[in-house]
XYZ file of C-alpha atoms in Angstrom:
164
model
C -67.459 -26.845 -25.366
C -67.055 -23.726 -27.466
C -69.127 -21.837 -24.930
C -66.766 -22.888 -22.109
C -63.657 -21.837 -23.996
C -65.253 -18.478 -24.926
C -66.245 -18.051 -21.305
C -62.734 -18.894 -20.162
C -61.161 -16.438 -22.618
C -63.619 -13.701 -21.568
C -62.888 -14.337 -17.904
C -59.156 -14.274 -18.519
C -59.317 -10.980 -20.446
C -61.577 -9.342 -17.814
C -59.331 -10.374 -14.964
C -56.241 -9.204 -16.846
C -57.880 -5.812 -17.421
C -58.974 -5.577 -13.819
C -55.530 -6.349 -12.415
C -53.746 -4.047 -14.806
C -55.995 -1.104 -13.931
C -55.812 -1.426 -10.157
C -53.727 1.061 -8.237
C -50.463 -0.343 -6.951
C -48.619 0.935 -3.951
C -45.502 2.680 -4.992
C -42.525 1.455 -3.085
C -39.820 4.001 -2.607
C -36.457 2.499 -1.950
C -34.120 4.724 -0.063
C -30.709 4.394 -1.515
C -27.935 5.763 0.588
C -24.818 6.408 -1.319
C -21.612 6.844 0.499
C -18.778 8.530 -1.204
C -15.905 6.106 -1.043
C -12.518 7.669 -0.756
C -10.238 7.045 -3.667
C -7.292 4.936 -2.537
C -4.061 6.906 -2.428
C -0.372 6.016 -2.607
C 2.258 7.950 -0.693
C 5.763 8.314 -2.115
C 8.357 9.273 0.499
C 11.769 10.305 -0.824
C 14.636 10.359 1.647
C 18.263 11.449 1.508
C 20.501 9.349 3.713
C 24.075 10.297 4.574
C 26.578 8.123 6.357
C 29.499 9.602 8.283
C 32.312 7.046 8.132
C 34.440 8.808 10.765
C 31.737 9.174 13.437
C 29.978 5.993 12.214
C 26.561 7.693 12.218
C 23.658 8.092 9.824
C 21.500 11.071 9.032
C 18.302 10.999 7.044
C 16.106 13.772 5.725
C 12.591 13.449 4.375
C 13.236 15.191 1.086
C 9.850 14.900 -0.587
C 6.370 13.471 -0.056
C 3.957 12.967 -2.951
C 0.393 11.669 -2.673
C -1.142 10.138 -5.808
C -4.314 8.195 -6.617
C -3.944 4.447 -6.741
C -3.620 1.301 -4.668
C -0.587 -0.882 -4.172
C -0.778 -4.623 -4.387
C 0.228 -6.261 -1.144
C 3.510 -8.021 -1.540
C 5.857 -9.520 0.898
C 9.205 -7.906 1.519
C 10.991 -11.104 2.367
C 13.874 -10.385 -0.010
C 14.839 -7.081 1.627
C 14.213 -8.418 5.123
C 16.658 -11.268 4.570
C 19.455 -9.136 3.139
C 22.512 -8.597 5.350
C 22.318 -4.814 4.911
C 18.856 -3.290 5.055
C 16.795 -0.488 6.530
C 13.552 -0.994 8.416
C 11.135 1.936 8.230
C 8.451 1.973 10.912
C 5.468 4.269 10.357
C 3.909 5.346 13.662
C 0.950 7.171 15.118
C 2.112 7.906 18.651
C 3.295 4.523 19.912
C 1.059 2.532 17.528
C 2.889 0.842 14.652
C 0.896 1.435 11.471
C 3.252 -0.203 8.969
C 6.764 -1.653 8.721
C 8.717 -1.636 5.470
C 12.085 -3.285 4.781
C 14.272 -1.996 1.954
C 17.751 -2.746 0.695
C 20.281 -0.456 2.382
C 20.940 2.357 -0.115
C 24.492 2.990 1.176
C 25.641 -0.602 0.576
C 25.920 -1.651 -3.056
C 26.589 -5.241 -4.085
C 28.218 -5.574 -7.513
C 29.621 -8.433 -9.550
C 32.811 -7.664 -11.508
C 35.272 -9.603 -13.603
C 38.397 -10.358 -11.640
C 41.976 -10.729 -12.813
C 41.567 -14.412 -13.658
C 38.477 -13.763 -15.787
C 36.187 -14.996 -13.043
C 33.229 -13.082 -11.714
C 33.786 -11.768 -8.219
C 31.323 -10.126 -5.859
C 32.226 -6.887 -4.162
C 30.439 -4.767 -1.603
C 30.827 -1.024 -1.960
C 29.840 1.411 0.765
C 28.884 4.899 -0.351
C 28.306 7.925 1.845
C 25.230 9.560 0.312
C 22.139 8.226 -1.436
C 18.499 9.014 -2.174
C 15.796 6.390 -1.917
C 12.031 6.339 -2.315
C 9.502 4.255 -0.434
C 5.971 3.894 -1.701
C 3.156 2.705 0.501
C -0.598 3.063 0.723
C -1.349 6.469 2.256
C -1.647 6.243 6.023
C -3.981 8.551 7.911
C -2.730 10.110 11.138
C 0.931 9.374 10.432
C 3.061 11.229 12.976
C 6.592 9.890 12.635
C 8.857 7.520 10.763
C 11.634 5.649 12.529
C 14.468 4.189 10.454
C 16.461 1.262 11.853
C 19.723 0.217 10.209
C 20.849 -3.404 9.882
C 24.412 -4.139 8.815
C 25.531 -7.756 8.449
C 22.163 -8.855 9.907
C 22.808 -6.912 13.131
C 20.853 -3.830 14.148
C 23.212 -0.918 14.650
C 22.828 1.905 17.115
C 21.865 4.215 14.250
C 18.192 4.960 14.713
C 16.689 7.938 12.943
C 13.342 9.467 13.929
C 11.632 11.795 11.468
C 8.503 13.748 12.334
C 5.906 14.070 9.601
C 3.725 17.140 9.201
């Protein structure tokens, strides 16, 4: 019995030595690394001017800043359901890349104390305002169209701005 166990141990050690000394094929894994682009955010700052006599709007793309980062997707239901809003459509040719709704910067809604001590709501229309829209950077952006909605109705004021 001792002879069998010694034989077994000798066999085990010889086979372990044999397997550890044999040449193994080296496997070369080809790893392809692609450089992922860092997500970017675009900040577009506009100046919008309303002419109360001619009842027209003018908008100028005042500034464009690109920064690293990624925006969380969020719905713009609040701005879309406001009576006074702007819809910005980002286009590449005739292809709509993104639509963004924002509160109309020329219409301000304020709550004030009235004569009887009660809170009253008032709408104030101003003639000039700056506003900033931030979106994920869009490649191949050619133009931005701004649609105006006043009292839930789209006006004839449509502004088209060419981007670089």
